[in-house]
Structure formats: structure tokens, C-alpha cells
Short mmCIF file of N, CA, C and O in Angstrom, two decimals:
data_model
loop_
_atom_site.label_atom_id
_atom_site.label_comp_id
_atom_site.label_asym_id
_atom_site.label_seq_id
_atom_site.Cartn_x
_atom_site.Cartn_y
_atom_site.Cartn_z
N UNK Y 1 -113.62 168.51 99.74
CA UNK Y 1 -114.64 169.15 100.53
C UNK Y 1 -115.96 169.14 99.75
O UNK Y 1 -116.06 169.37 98.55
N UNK Y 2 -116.78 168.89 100.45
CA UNK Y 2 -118.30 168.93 99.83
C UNK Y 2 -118.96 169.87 99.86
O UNK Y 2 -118.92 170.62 100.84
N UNK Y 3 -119.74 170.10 98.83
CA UNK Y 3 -120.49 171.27 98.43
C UNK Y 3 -122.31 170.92 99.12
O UNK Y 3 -123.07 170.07 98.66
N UNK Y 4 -122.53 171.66 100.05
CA UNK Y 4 -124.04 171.98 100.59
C UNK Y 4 -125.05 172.71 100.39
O UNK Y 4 -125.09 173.51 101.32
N UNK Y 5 -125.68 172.85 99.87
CA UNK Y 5 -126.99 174.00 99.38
C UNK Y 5 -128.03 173.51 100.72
O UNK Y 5 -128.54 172.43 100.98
N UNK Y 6 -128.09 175.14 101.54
CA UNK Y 6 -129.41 174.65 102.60
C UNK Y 6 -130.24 175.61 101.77
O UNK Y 6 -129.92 176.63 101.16
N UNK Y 7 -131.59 174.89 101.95
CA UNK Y 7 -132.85 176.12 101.51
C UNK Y 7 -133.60 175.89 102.61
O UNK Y 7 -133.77 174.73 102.96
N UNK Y 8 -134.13 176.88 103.29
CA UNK Y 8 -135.50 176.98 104.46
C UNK Y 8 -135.55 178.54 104.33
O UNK Y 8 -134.80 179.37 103.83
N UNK Y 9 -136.64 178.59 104.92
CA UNK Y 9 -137.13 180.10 104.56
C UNK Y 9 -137.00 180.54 106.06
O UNK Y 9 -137.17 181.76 105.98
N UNK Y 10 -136.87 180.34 106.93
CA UNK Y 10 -136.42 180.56 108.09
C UNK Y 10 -135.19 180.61 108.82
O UNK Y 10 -134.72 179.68 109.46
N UNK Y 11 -134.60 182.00 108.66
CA UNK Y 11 -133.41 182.30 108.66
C UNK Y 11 -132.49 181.76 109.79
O UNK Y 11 -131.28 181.75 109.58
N UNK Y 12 -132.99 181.31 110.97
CA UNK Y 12 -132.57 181.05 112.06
C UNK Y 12 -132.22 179.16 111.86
O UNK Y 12 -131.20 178.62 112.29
N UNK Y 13 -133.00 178.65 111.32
CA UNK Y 13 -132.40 177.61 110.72
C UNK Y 13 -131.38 177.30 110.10
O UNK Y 13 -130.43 176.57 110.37
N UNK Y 14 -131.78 178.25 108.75
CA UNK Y 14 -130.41 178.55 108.20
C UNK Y 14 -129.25 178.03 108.39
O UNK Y 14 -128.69 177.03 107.93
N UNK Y 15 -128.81 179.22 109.45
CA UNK Y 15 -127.87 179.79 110.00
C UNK Y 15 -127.35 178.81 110.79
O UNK Y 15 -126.19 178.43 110.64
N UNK Y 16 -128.25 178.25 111.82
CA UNK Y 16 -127.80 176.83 112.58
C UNK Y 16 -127.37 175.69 112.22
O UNK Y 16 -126.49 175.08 112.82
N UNK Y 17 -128.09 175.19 110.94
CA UNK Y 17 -127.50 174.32 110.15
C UNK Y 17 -126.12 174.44 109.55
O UNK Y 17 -125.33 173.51 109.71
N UNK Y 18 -125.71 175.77 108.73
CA UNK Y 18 -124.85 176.35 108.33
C UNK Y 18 -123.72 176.03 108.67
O UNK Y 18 -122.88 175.34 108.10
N UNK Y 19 -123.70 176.78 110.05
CA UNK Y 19 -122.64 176.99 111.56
C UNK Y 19 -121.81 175.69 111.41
O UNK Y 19 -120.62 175.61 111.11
N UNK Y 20 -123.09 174.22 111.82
CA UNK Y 20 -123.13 173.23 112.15
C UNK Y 20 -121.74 172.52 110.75
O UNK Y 20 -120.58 172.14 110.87
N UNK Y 21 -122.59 172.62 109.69
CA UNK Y 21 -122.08 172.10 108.85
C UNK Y 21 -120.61 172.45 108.21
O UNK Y 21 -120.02 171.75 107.38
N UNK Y 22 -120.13 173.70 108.79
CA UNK Y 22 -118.90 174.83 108.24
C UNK Y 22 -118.03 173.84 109.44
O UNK Y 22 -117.10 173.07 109.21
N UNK Y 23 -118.67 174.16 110.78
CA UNK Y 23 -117.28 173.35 111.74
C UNK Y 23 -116.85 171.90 111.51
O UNK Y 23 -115.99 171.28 112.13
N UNK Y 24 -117.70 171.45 110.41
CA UNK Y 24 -117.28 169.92 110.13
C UNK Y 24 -116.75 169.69 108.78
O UNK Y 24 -116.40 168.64 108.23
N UNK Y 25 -116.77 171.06 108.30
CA UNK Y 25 -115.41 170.80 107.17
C UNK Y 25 -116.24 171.09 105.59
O UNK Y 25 -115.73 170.78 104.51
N UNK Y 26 -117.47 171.66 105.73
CA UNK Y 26 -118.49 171.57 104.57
C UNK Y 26 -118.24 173.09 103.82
O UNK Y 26 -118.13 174.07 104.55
N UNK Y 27 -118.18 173.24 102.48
CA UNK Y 27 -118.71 174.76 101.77
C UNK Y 27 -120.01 174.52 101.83
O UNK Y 27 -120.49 173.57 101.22
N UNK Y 28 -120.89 175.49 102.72
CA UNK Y 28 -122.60 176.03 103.02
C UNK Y 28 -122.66 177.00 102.05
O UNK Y 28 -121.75 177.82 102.18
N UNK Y 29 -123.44 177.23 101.05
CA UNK Y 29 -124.04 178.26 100.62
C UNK Y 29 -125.81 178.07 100.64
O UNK Y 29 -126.40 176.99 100.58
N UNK Y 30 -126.41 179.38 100.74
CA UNK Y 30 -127.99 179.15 101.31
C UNK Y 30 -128.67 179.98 100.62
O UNK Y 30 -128.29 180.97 100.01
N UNK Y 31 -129.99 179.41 100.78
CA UNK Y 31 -130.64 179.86 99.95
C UNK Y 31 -132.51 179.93 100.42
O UNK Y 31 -133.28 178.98 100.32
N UNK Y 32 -132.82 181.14 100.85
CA UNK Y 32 -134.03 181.84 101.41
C UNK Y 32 -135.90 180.81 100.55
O UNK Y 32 -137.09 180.80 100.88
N UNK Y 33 -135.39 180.41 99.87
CA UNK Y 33 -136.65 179.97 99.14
C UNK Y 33 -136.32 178.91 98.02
O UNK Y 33 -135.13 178.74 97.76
N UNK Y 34 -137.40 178.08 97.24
CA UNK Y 34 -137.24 177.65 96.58
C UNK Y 34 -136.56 178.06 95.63
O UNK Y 34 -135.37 177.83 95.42
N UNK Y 35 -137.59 178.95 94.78
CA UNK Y 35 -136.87 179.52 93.47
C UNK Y 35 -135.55 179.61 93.60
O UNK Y 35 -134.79 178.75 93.15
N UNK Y 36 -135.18 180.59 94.19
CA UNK Y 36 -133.36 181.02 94.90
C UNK Y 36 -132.76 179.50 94.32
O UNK Y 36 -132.12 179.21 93.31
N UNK Y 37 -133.25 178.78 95.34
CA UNK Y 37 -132.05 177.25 95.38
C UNK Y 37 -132.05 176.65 93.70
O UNK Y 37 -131.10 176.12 93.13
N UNK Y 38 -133.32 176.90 93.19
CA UNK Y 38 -133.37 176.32 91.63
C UNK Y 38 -132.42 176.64 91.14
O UNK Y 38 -131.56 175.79 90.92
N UNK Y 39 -132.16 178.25 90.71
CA UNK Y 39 -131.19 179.35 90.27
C UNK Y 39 -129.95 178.47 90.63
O UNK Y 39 -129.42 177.77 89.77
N UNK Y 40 -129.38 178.53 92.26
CA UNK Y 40 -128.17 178.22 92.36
C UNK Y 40 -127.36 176.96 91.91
O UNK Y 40 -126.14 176.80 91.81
N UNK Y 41 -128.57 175.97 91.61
CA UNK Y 41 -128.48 174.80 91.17
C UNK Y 41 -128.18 174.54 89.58
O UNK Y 41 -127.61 173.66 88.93
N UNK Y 42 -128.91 175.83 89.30
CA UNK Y 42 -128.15 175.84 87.44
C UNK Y 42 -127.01 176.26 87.67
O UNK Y 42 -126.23 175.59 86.98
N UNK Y 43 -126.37 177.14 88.38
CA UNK Y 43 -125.27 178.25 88.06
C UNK Y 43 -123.95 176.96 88.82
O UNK Y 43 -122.79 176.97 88.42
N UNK Y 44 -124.37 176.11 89.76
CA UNK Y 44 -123.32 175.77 90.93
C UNK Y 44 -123.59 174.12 90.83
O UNK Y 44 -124.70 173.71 90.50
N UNK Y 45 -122.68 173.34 91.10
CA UNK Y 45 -122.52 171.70 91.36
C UNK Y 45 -122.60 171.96 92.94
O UNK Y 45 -121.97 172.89 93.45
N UNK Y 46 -123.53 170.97 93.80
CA UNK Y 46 -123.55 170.63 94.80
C UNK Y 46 -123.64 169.23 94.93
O UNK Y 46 -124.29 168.52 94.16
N UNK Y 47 -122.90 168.75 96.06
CA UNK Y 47 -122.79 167.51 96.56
C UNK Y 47 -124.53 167.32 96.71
O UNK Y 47 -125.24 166.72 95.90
N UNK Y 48 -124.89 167.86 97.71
CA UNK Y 48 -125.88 167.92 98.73
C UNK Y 48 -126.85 169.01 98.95
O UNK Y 48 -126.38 169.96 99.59
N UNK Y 49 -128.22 169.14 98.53
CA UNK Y 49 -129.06 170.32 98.81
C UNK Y 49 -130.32 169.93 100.34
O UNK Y 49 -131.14 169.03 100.52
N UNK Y 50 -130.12 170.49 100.71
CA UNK Y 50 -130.89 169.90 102.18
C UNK Y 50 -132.23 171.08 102.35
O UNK Y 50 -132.17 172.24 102.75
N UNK Y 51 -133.12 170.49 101.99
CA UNK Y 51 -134.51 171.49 102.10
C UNK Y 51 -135.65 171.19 102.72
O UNK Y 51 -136.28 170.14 102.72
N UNK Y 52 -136.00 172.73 103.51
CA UNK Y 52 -137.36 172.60 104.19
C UNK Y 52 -138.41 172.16 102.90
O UNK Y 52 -138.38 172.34 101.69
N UNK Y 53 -139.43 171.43 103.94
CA UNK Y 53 -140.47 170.88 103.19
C UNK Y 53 -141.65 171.85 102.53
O UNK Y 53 -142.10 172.02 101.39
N UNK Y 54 -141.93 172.46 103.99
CA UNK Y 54 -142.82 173.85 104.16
C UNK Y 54 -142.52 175.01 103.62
O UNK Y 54 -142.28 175.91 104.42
N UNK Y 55 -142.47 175.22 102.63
CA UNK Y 55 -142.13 176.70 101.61
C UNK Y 55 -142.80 176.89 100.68
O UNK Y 55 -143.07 176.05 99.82
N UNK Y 56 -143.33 178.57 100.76
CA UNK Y 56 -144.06 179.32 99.81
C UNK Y 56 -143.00 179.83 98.66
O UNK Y 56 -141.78 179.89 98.81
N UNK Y 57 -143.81 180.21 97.37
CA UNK Y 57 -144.71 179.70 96.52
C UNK Y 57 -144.06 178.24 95.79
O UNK Y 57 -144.82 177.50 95.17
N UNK Y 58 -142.53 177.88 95.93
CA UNK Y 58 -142.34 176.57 95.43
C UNK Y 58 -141.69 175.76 97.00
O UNK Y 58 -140.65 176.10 97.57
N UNK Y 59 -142.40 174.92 97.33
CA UNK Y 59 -142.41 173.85 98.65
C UNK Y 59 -141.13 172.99 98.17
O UNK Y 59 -140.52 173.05 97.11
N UNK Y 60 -140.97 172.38 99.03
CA UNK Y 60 -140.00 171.56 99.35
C UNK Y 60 -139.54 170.32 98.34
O UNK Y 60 -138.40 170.10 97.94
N UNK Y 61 -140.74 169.58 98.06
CA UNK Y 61 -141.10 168.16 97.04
C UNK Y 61 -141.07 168.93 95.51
O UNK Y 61 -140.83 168.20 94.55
N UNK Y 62 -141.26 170.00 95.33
CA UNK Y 62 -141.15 171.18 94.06
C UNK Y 62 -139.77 170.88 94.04
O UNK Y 62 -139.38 169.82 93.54
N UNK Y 63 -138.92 171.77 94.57
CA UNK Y 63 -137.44 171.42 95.00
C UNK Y 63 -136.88 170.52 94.62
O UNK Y 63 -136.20 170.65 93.60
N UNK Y 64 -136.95 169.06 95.40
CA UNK Y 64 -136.59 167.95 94.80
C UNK Y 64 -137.15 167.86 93.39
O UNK Y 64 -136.53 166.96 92.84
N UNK Y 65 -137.66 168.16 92.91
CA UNK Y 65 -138.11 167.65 91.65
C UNK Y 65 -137.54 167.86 90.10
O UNK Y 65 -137.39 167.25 89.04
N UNK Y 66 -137.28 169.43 90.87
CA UNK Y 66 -136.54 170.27 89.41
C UNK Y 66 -135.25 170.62 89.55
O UNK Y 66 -134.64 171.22 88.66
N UNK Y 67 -134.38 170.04 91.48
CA UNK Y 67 -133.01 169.87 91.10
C UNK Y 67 -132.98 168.58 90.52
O UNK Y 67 -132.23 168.43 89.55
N UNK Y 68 -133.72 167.50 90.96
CA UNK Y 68 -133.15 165.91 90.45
C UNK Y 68 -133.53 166.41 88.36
O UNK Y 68 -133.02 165.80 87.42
N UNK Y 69 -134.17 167.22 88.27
CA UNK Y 69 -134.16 167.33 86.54
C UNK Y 69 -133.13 167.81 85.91
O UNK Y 69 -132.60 167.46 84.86
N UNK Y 70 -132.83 168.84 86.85
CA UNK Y 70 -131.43 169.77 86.47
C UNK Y 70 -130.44 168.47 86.32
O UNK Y 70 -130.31 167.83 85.27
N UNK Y 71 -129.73 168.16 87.62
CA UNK Y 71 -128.89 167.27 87.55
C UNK Y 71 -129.16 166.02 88.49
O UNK Y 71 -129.18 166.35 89.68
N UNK Y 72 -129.40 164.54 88.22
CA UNK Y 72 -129.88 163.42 89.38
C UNK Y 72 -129.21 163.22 89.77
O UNK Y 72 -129.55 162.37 90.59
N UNK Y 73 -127.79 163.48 89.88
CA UNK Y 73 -126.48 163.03 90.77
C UNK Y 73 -126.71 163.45 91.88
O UNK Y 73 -126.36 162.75 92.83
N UNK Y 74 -127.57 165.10 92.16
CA UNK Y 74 -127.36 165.51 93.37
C UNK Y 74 -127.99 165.40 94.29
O UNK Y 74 -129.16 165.76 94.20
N UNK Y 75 -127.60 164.97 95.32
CA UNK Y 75 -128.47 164.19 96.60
C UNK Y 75 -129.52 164.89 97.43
O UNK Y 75 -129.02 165.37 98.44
N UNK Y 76 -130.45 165.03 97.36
CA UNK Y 76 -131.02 165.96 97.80
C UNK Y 76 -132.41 165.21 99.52
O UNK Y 76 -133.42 164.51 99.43
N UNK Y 77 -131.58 165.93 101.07
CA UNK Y 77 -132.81 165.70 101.99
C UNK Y 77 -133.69 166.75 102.13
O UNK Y 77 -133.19 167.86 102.29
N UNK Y 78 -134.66 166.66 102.12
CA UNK Y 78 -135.98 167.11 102.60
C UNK Y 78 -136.48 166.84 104.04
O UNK Y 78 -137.01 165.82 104.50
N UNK Y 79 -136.13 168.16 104.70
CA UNK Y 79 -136.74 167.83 106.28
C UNK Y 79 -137.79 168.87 106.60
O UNK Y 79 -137.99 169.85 105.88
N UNK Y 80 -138.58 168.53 107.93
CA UNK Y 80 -140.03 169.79 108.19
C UNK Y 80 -139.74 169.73 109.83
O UNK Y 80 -139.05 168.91 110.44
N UNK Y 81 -140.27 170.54 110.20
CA UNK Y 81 -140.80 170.78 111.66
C UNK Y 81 -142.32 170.61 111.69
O UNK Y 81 -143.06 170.73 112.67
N UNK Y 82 -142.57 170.36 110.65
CA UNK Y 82 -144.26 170.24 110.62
C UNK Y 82 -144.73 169.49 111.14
O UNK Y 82 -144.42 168.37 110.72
N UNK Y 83 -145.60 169.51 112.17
CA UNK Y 83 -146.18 168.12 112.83
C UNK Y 83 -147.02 167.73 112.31
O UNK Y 83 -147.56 166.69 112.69
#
């Protein structure tokens, strides 16, 4: 089973993604903001971290940057609703 880290700061996302990803066989654990997901990323191995782009005070491309430093194995998408 694969390990998922969602980060968006919008809880309703979250949660939908979450849902989505639990009925197809995934461990979801989540995470409200950047910083948060950094943290979980020292403490936890994830397959997969899937993050909003749009986030205060560390954004999305922040994110990618200092999990691929932590560890580059872990695959990390970056998605937005931003038009």
C-alpha cells in the first residue's frame, strides 16, 4: 500500500481528495499548509505528496523543493485551481 501526503490549505479539498484516494486502497495522511507537510516529511516516508500550488506563507514550488532535499525519491504533484 502506498503512502500519500495531501497538502492544500483548503479543507474541503482535502477531504475530497482523501475520501477519493482511501476507497482505492491508499494510506492519506494531510496536511493544512506547507510548513505542516515539511515536518511530516522528516518524521514519515511517503510514496507520494500531492500539493496545492497556492499557499501562504510557504507555496506550493517551496514544497517541492525542500521535500525533493529531504528525500528525491519522493514523487511529488503540484496542482492549482488558479486560473
Amino acid at each position: 500500500m502506498s503512502d500519500i501526503l495531501l497538502v492544500d490549505d483548503e479543507k474541503s479539498v482535502r477531504l475530497t481528495l482523501a475520501l477519493f484516494l482511501k476507497k482505492k486502497g491508499y494510506r492519506v495522511d494531510e496536511a493544512s499548509n506547507g510548513e505542516e507537510a515539511i515536518e511530516m516529511v522528516k518524521e514519515h516516508f511517503y510514496d507520494l505528496v500531492i500539493t496545492d500550488l497556492k499557499m501562504k506563507p510557504v507555496d506550493g514550488m517551496e514544497v517541492l523543493q525542500k521535500i525533493k532535499s529531504i528525500n528525491p525519491m519522493i514523487e511529488v504533484i503540484v496542482m492549482t485551481a488558479y486560473g
